[in-house]
Amino acid sequence: MKTAVIQFPGSNCDADALHAARLTLDPDAQFVWHTEAGLPEGTELVFLPGGFSYGDHLRSGAIAARSPIMAAVKEHAERGGFVLGVCNGFQVLTESGLLPGALSRNRDLHFHCAPVHLRVENHQTAFTGAYEANQVLEIPIAHGEGNYYADPETIARLEAEGRVVFRYMDNPNGSLNDIAGIINEDGNVLGMMPHPERAVELLLGSEDGLGMFESLKVGVVK
Amino acid sequence: MPTFNAKVFVTLKPSILDPQGRTVERALSHLDHANVAGVRVGKYIELTLSGERAEVEAQLADIVENVLSNPVMENARWELEEAREVAGA
């Protein structure tokens, strides 16, 4: 699956994302700088990596969401192309309107960097088809602003439509309904705070993130 | 062309948990200001814009609503006043 990893000033999980993508999806996966107007021809997956784009100034993800490449990412998403936003990438997706809600400061104001346990709430998406229903994954988090918020109508809708894809077993940041990851209405844009790209080799402590990339490679929704 | 100074105030919506405000409130209580409540921490942003007032107002409203604040979790208001000519400038 031809993959483009977008780099913003301050992205710091870009190399991890590229490594995971090359290992699992596309040996020729490449970086795309945020000032580019377009994606490489034939791009199937856009990976918005974690980090601190623009130093989290103004709001995390806000300035990156308005950078030139994001117009192309939106067009890609509208055409049905896959977009995966991890951590700061998730913040960029909410700020750009590709996913609903917002991510604010962790409830305890602490930066949390630790492996956490997630439950796969919806294994019938293109991102999670390789997982079992309710499978529990161990995947690391590393964020200060991962407290997911949306108005009650939006939360109810996400829940009713099975769009809460991952839920924390032990909520580290105060997210409503323990939400760790959500998907858009069409099922091709997924945002999550935990880092699956940092859990693709046992050397890293866990292989539980591999399922996400294996699901995308197959690209079949159960 | 006139120049305007804008002051933009961004605060979290009342329904959103404000951990910074809560931490400051707790600290004030520890410093014997136990009667202080409702502390909220927000952002204050200054801008200078040039142009005709009506256009500048519309532009500022757009900037405030679409860039400087996130309407999902924040409220924003702004004040705009014409900058005085600086003597000798």
CSV table of C-alpha atoms in Angstrom, one decimal:
chain,number,residue,atom,x,y,z
A,1,MET,CA,0.0,0.0,0.0
A,2,LYS,CA,1.7,3.2,-1.2
A,3,THR,CA,2.3,5.3,1.9
A,4,ALA,CA,3.2,9.0,2.4
A,5,VAL,CA,4.3,10.1,5.9
A,6,ILE,CA,3.7,13.9,6.3
A,7,GLN,CA,6.4,15.9,8.1
A,8,PHE,CA,5.6,19.1,9.8
A,9,PRO,CA,8.1,21.3,11.6
A,10,GLY,CA,8.1,19.6,15.1
A,11,SER,CA,7.0,16.1,14.0
A,12,ASN,CA,9.1,13.7,16.0
A,13,CYS,CA,7.5,10.3,15.3
A,14,ASP,CA,7.9,10.7,11.6
A,15,ALA,CA,10.9,8.3,11.4
A,16,ASP,CA,9.0,5.7,13.5
A,17,ALA,CA,6.0,6.0,11.2
A,18,LEU,CA,8.2,5.6,8.1
A,19,HIS,CA,10.0,2.6,9.6
A,20,ALA,CA,6.7,0.9,10.5
A,21,ALA,CA,5.2,1.7,7.1
A,22,ARG,CA,8.3,0.4,5.2
A,23,LEU,CA,8.4,-2.7,7.4
A,24,THR,CA,4.7,-3.6,7.0
A,25,LEU,CA,3.1,-1.9,4.0
A,26,ASP,CA,5.4,-0.3,1.5
A,27,PRO,CA,9.2,-0.6,1.2
A,28,ASP,CA,9.1,2.6,-0.8
A,29,ALA,CA,7.1,4.6,1.7
A,30,GLN,CA,8.3,8.2,1.7
A,31,PHE,CA,8.2,11.5,3.6
A,32,VAL,CA,6.3,14.4,2.2
A,33,TRP,CA,7.1,17.9,3.5
A,34,HIS,CA,4.2,20.0,4.7
A,35,THR,CA,4.7,22.8,2.2
A,36,GLU,CA,4.1,20.4,-0.7
A,37,ALA,CA,0.9,21.1,-2.7
A,38,GLY,CA,0.2,17.5,-3.6
A,39,LEU,CA,0.8,13.9,-2.6
A,40,PRO,CA,3.0,11.5,-4.6
A,41,GLU,CA,1.1,9.9,-7.4
A,42,GLY,CA,-0.7,6.8,-6.4
A,43,THR,CA,-0.6,7.5,-2.6
A,44,GLU,CA,-3.0,5.1,-0.9
A,45,LEU,CA,-2.3,5.8,2.8
A,46,VAL,CA,-1.4,9.1,4.3
A,47,PHE,CA,0.2,8.8,7.7
A,48,LEU,CA,0.1,11.9,9.9
A,49,PRO,CA,2.7,11.1,12.6
A,50,GLY,CA,3.0,12.1,16.2
A,51,GLY,CA,5.1,15.0,17.5
A,52,PHE,CA,4.7,18.7,18.4
A,53,SER,CA,4.0,20.4,15.1
A,54,TYR,CA,4.7,24.1,15.4
A,55,GLY,CA,5.6,23.4,19.0
A,56,ASP,CA,1.9,23.0,19.9
A,57,HIS,CA,1.6,26.8,19.8
A,58,LEU,CA,-1.9,28.2,19.5
A,59,ARG,CA,-3.4,24.7,20.0
A,60,SER,CA,-1.9,21.3,19.3
A,61,GLY,CA,-2.3,20.5,15.6
A,62,ALA,CA,-4.0,23.8,14.8
A,63,ILE,CA,-1.3,25.3,12.6
A,64,ALA,CA,-0.3,22.1,10.9
A,65,ALA,CA,-4.0,21.6,10.0
A,66,ARG,CA,-3.9,24.7,7.9
A,67,SER,CA,-0.6,24.0,6.1
A,68,PRO,CA,-0.6,23.6,2.3
A,69,ILE,CA,-0.3,19.7,2.2
A,70,MET,CA,-3.5,19.4,4.2
A,71,ALA,CA,-5.7,20.5,1.3
A,72,ALA,CA,-4.3,17.5,-0.7
A,73,VAL,CA,-4.8,15.2,2.3
A,74,LYS,CA,-8.5,16.4,2.5
A,75,GLU,CA,-9.0,15.7,-1.2
A,76,HIS,CA,-7.4,12.3,-0.7
A,77,ALA,CA,-9.8,11.5,2.1
A,78,GLU,CA,-12.8,12.7,0.1
A,79,ARG,CA,-11.8,10.4,-2.7
A,80,GLY,CA,-11.9,7.5,-0.2
A,81,GLY,CA,-8.1,7.3,0.4
A,82,PHE,CA,-6.9,6.1,3.8
A,83,VAL,CA,-5.6,8.5,6.4
A,84,LEU,CA,-4.1,7.4,9.7
A,85,GLY,CA,-3.4,10.1,12.3
A,86,VAL,CA,-1.5,9.1,15.4
A,87,CYS,CA,-1.1,11.4,18.5
A,88,ASN,CA,-0.3,14.8,17.0
A,89,GLY,CA,-1.7,13.4,13.8
A,90,PHE,CA,-5.0,12.8,15.5
A,91,GLN,CA,-4.9,16.4,16.8
A,92,VAL,CA,-4.3,17.6,13.2
A,93,LEU,CA,-7.3,15.5,12.0
A,94,THR,CA,-9.7,17.1,14.5
A,95,GLU,CA,-8.3,20.6,13.9
A,96,SER,CA,-8.7,20.1,10.1
A,97,GLY,CA,-12.3,18.9,10.5
A,98,LEU,CA,-11.6,15.4,9.1
A,99,LEU,CA,-12.6,13.9,12.4
A,100,PRO,CA,-15.1,15.4,15.0
A,101,GLY,CA,-14.2,16.6,18.5
A,102,ALA,CA,-11.1,18.1,20.0
A,103,LEU,CA,-8.1,17.0,22.2
A,104,SER,CA,-7.3,19.1,25.2
A,105,ARG,CA,-4.9,19.0,28.1
A,106,ASN,CA,-4.7,15.8,30.0
A,107,ARG,CA,-7.0,15.9,33.1
A,108,ASP,CA,-4.0,15.8,35.5
A,109,LEU,CA,-1.8,18.2,33.4
A,110,HIS,CA,0.9,15.5,33.3
A,111,PHE,CA,2.6,14.2,30.1
A,112,HIS,CA,1.9,10.5,30.0
A,113,CYS,CA,4.5,8.2,28.4
A,114,ALA,CA,3.8,4.5,29.1
A,115,PRO,CA,2.4,1.4,27.6
A,116,VAL,CA,-1.4,1.3,28.0
A,117,HIS,CA,-4.1,-1.3,27.3
A,118,LEU,CA,-6.7,-0.6,24.7
A,119,ARG,CA,-9.7,-2.6,23.7
A,120,VAL,CA,-10.6,-3.0,20.0
A,121,GLU,CA,-14.2,-1.8,20.1
A,122,ASN,CA,-14.8,-2.1,16.4
A,123,HIS,CA,-12.8,-4.8,14.5
A,124,GLN,CA,-14.8,-4.4,11.4
A,125,THR,CA,-12.9,-1.4,9.9
A,126,ALA,CA,-10.2,-1.4,7.2
A,127,PHE,CA,-7.7,-0.5,10.0
A,128,THR,CA,-8.7,-3.2,12.5
A,129,GLY,CA,-9.9,-6.2,10.4
A,130,ALA,CA,-6.9,-8.3,11.5
A,131,TYR,CA,-7.9,-8.0,15.2
A,132,GLU,CA,-10.5,-10.0,17.1
A,133,ALA,CA,-13.6,-8.4,18.6
A,134,ASN,CA,-12.8,-6.9,22.0
A,135,GLN,CA,-9.1,-7.9,21.6
A,136,VAL,CA,-6.9,-6.1,24.2
A,137,LEU,CA,-3.8,-4.5,22.9
A,138,GLU,CA,-0.7,-3.1,24.6
A,139,ILE,CA,0.4,0.0,22.8
A,140,PRO,CA,2.4,3.0,24.1
A,141,ILE,CA,1.1,6.5,24.6
A,142,ALA,CA,3.2,9.7,24.8
A,143,HIS,CA,1.1,12.8,25.0
A,144,GLY,CA,0.2,15.8,27.1
A,145,GLU,CA,-3.0,16.7,25.2
A,146,GLY,CA,-5.0,13.6,24.6
A,147,ASN,CA,-8.2,14.3,26.5
A,148,TYR,CA,-10.8,13.7,23.9
A,149,TYR,CA,-13.9,15.9,24.0
A,150,ALA,CA,-16.9,16.3,21.8
A,151,ASP,CA,-20.4,17.6,22.5
A,152,PRO,CA,-22.9,15.0,23.8
A,153,GLU,CA,-24.7,14.7,20.4
A,154,THR,CA,-21.4,13.9,18.7
A,155,ILE,CA,-20.4,11.4,21.4
A,156,ALA,CA,-23.8,9.7,21.1
A,157,ARG,CA,-23.5,9.5,17.4
A,158,LEU,CA,-19.9,8.1,17.4
A,159,GLU,CA,-21.0,5.4,19.9
A,160,ALA,CA,-24.2,4.5,18.0
A,161,GLU,CA,-22.4,4.2,14.7
A,162,GLY,CA,-19.5,2.1,16.1
A,163,ARG,CA,-17.0,4.8,15.3
A,164,VAL,CA,-15.2,4.5,18.7
A,165,VAL,CA,-12.6,2.1,17.4
A,166,PHE,CA,-10.3,1.9,20.5
A,167,ARG,CA,-11.1,2.5,24.1
A,168,TYR,CA,-8.6,2.8,27.0
A,169,MET,CA,-8.9,0.1,29.7
A,170,ASP,CA,-7.5,2.5,32.3
A,171,ASN,CA,-8.2,6.1,31.0
A,172,PRO,CA,-4.9,8.0,31.3
A,173,ASN,CA,-6.0,11.5,30.2
A,174,GLY,CA,-9.7,12.0,31.0
A,175,SER,CA,-11.1,11.3,27.5
A,176,LEU,CA,-14.9,11.1,27.4
A,177,ASN,CA,-16.1,7.5,27.3
A,178,ASP,CA,-12.5,6.4,27.6
A,179,ILE,CA,-12.1,7.1,23.8
A,180,ALA,CA,-8.6,6.4,22.5
A,181,GLY,CA,-9.4,6.3,18.7
A,182,ILE,CA,-12.2,7.1,16.4
A,183,ILE,CA,-13.0,6.7,12.7
A,184,ASN,CA,-14.8,9.0,10.2
A,185,GLU,CA,-18.2,8.2,8.8
A,186,ASP,CA,-16.9,6.6,5.6
A,187,GLY,CA,-14.4,4.5,7.5
A,188,ASN,CA,-11.2,5.7,5.7
A,189,VAL,CA,-9.9,8.2,8.2
A,190,LEU,CA,-8.8,7.0,11.7
A,191,GLY,CA,-7.3,9.0,14.5
A,192,MET,CA,-5.9,7.7,17.7
A,193,MET,CA,-3.6,8.9,20.6
A,194,PRO,CA,-1.7,5.7,21.2
A,195,HIS,CA,1.2,4.8,18.9
A,196,PRO,CA,0.7,1.6,16.9
A,197,GLU,CA,3.9,2.4,14.9
A,198,ARG,CA,5.9,2.0,18.1
A,199,ALA,CA,4.5,-1.5,18.7
A,200,VAL,CA,5.5,-3.4,15.5
A,201,GLU,CA,8.5,-5.4,16.7
A,202,LEU,CA,9.1,-7.4,19.9
A,203,LEU,CA,12.3,-5.4,20.3
A,204,LEU,CA,10.1,-2.4,21.0
A,205,GLY,CA,8.2,-4.3,23.7
A,206,SER,CA,5.0,-5.1,21.8
A,207,GLU,CA,3.9,-6.3,18.4
A,208,ASP,CA,0.3,-5.4,19.0
A,209,GLY,CA,0.3,-2.5,16.6
A,210,LEU,CA,1.1,-4.8,13.7
A,211,GLY,CA,-2.5,-5.8,13.3
A,212,MET,CA,-3.4,-2.3,12.2
A,213,PHE,CA,-0.9,-2.3,9.3
A,214,GLU,CA,-1.8,-5.9,8.4
A,215,SER,CA,-5.4,-4.9,8.3
A,216,LEU,CA,-4.6,-2.0,5.9
A,217,LYS,CA,-2.5,-4.2,3.7
A,218,VAL,CA,-5.4,-6.5,3.2
A,219,GLY,CA,-7.7,-3.5,3.0
A,220,VAL,CA,-10.8,-5.6,3.4
A,221,VAL,CA,-13.5,-4.7,5.9
A,222,LYS,CA,-15.0,-7.7,7.5
B,1,MET,CA,-4.9,53.4,5.4
B,2,PRO,CA,-6.0,53.2,9.0
B,3,THR,CA,-4.4,50.7,11.4
B,4,PHE,CA,-6.3,48.9,14.1
B,5,ASN,CA,-5.2,47.1,17.3
B,6,ALA,CA,-7.2,43.9,18.1
B,7,LYS,CA,-7.3,42.1,21.4
B,8,VAL,CA,-8.6,38.6,21.2
B,9,PHE,CA,-9.7,36.6,24.3
B,10,VAL,CA,-10.0,32.8,24.0
B,11,THR,CA,-11.4,30.7,26.9
B,12,LEU,CA,-12.4,27.1,27.3
B,13,LYS,CA,-16.1,26.6,27.2
B,14,PRO,CA,-17.7,26.3,30.6
B,15,SER,CA,-18.4,22.7,30.0
B,16,ILE,CA,-14.8,21.8,29.3
B,17,LEU,CA,-12.5,20.7,32.2
B,18,ASP,CA,-9.8,23.4,32.7
B,19,PRO,CA,-7.0,21.6,34.6
B,20,GLN,CA,-4.8,24.7,34.6
B,21,GLY,CA,-7.6,26.8,36.1
B,22,ARG,CA,-8.3,24.2,38.7
B,23,THR,CA,-4.5,23.9,39.6
B,24,VAL,CA,-4.3,27.7,40.0
B,25,GLU,CA,-7.4,27.7,42.1
B,26,ARG,CA,-6.0,25.0,44.4
B,27,ALA,CA,-2.7,26.9,44.7
B,28,LEU,CA,-4.6,30.1,45.7
B,29,SER,CA,-6.5,28.2,48.3
B,30,HIS,CA,-3.2,26.9,49.7
B,31,LEU,CA,-2.0,30.5,49.8
B,32,ASP,CA,-4.9,31.4,52.1
B,33,HIS,CA,-7.1,32.8,49.4
B,34,ALA,CA,-9.8,30.3,50.2
B,35,ASN,CA,-12.6,32.6,49.0
B,36,VAL,CA,-11.4,32.5,45.4
B,37,ALA,CA,-13.4,30.3,43.0
B,38,GLY,CA,-14.1,29.8,39.4
B,39,VAL,CA,-10.5,30.3,38.1
B,40,ARG,CA,-10.2,29.7,34.4
B,41,VAL,CA,-7.0,30.1,32.4
B,42,GLY,CA,-7.4,31.3,28.8
B,43,LYS,CA,-5.4,33.0,26.1
B,44,TYR,CA,-4.9,36.6,25.2
B,45,ILE,CA,-3.7,37.4,21.6
B,46,GLU,CA,-2.9,40.9,20.2
B,47,LEU,CA,-2.9,41.6,16.5
B,48,THR,CA,-2.5,44.8,14.3
B,49,LEU,CA,-4.4,45.0,11.1
B,50,SER,CA,-4.6,47.7,8.5
B,51,GLY,CA,-7.5,48.5,6.2
B,52,GLU,CA,-10.9,49.9,6.3
B,53,ARG,CA,-12.9,49.2,9.5
B,54,ALA,CA,-15.6,47.1,8.0
B,55,GLU,CA,-13.2,44.9,6.1
B,56,VAL,CA,-10.9,44.6,9.0
B,57,GLU,CA,-13.8,43.6,11.3
B,58,ALA,CA,-14.9,40.9,8.9
B,59,GLN,CA,-11.3,39.6,8.5
B,60,LEU,CA,-10.8,39.6,12.2
B,61,ALA,CA,-14.0,37.6,12.8
B,62,ASP,CA,-12.8,35.1,10.3
B,63,ILE,CA,-9.3,34.8,11.9
B,64,VAL,CA,-10.7,34.5,15.4
B,65,GLU,CA,-13.4,31.9,14.5
B,66,ASN,CA,-11.3,29.8,12.1
B,67,VAL,CA,-7.7,30.0,13.3
B,68,LEU,CA,-7.3,31.5,16.8
B,69,SER,CA,-10.0,29.5,18.5
B,70,ASN,CA,-11.5,26.0,18.2
B,71,PRO,CA,-15.3,26.4,18.5
B,72,VAL,CA,-15.5,22.7,19.5
B,73,MET,CA,-14.0,23.6,22.9
B,74,GLU,CA,-13.4,27.3,23.1
B,75,ASN,CA,-15.3,30.6,23.2
B,76,ALA,CA,-13.7,33.7,21.8
B,77,ARG,CA,-14.4,37.4,21.8
B,78,TRP,CA,-12.4,40.4,20.5
B,79,GLU,CA,-12.0,44.1,20.8
B,80,LEU,CA,-10.9,46.4,18.0
B,81,GLU,CA,-9.7,50.0,18.2
B,82,GLU,CA,-8.1,52.3,15.7
B,83,ALA,CA,-4.4,52.9,16.5
B,84,ARG,CA,-3.5,56.4,17.2
B,85,GLU,CA,-1.0,58.1,14.9
B,86,VAL,CA,2.4,58.2,16.6
B,87,ALA,CA,3.9,61.7,16.4
B,88,GLY,CA,6.9,61.9,14.1
B,89,ALA,CA,6.3,58.3,12.8
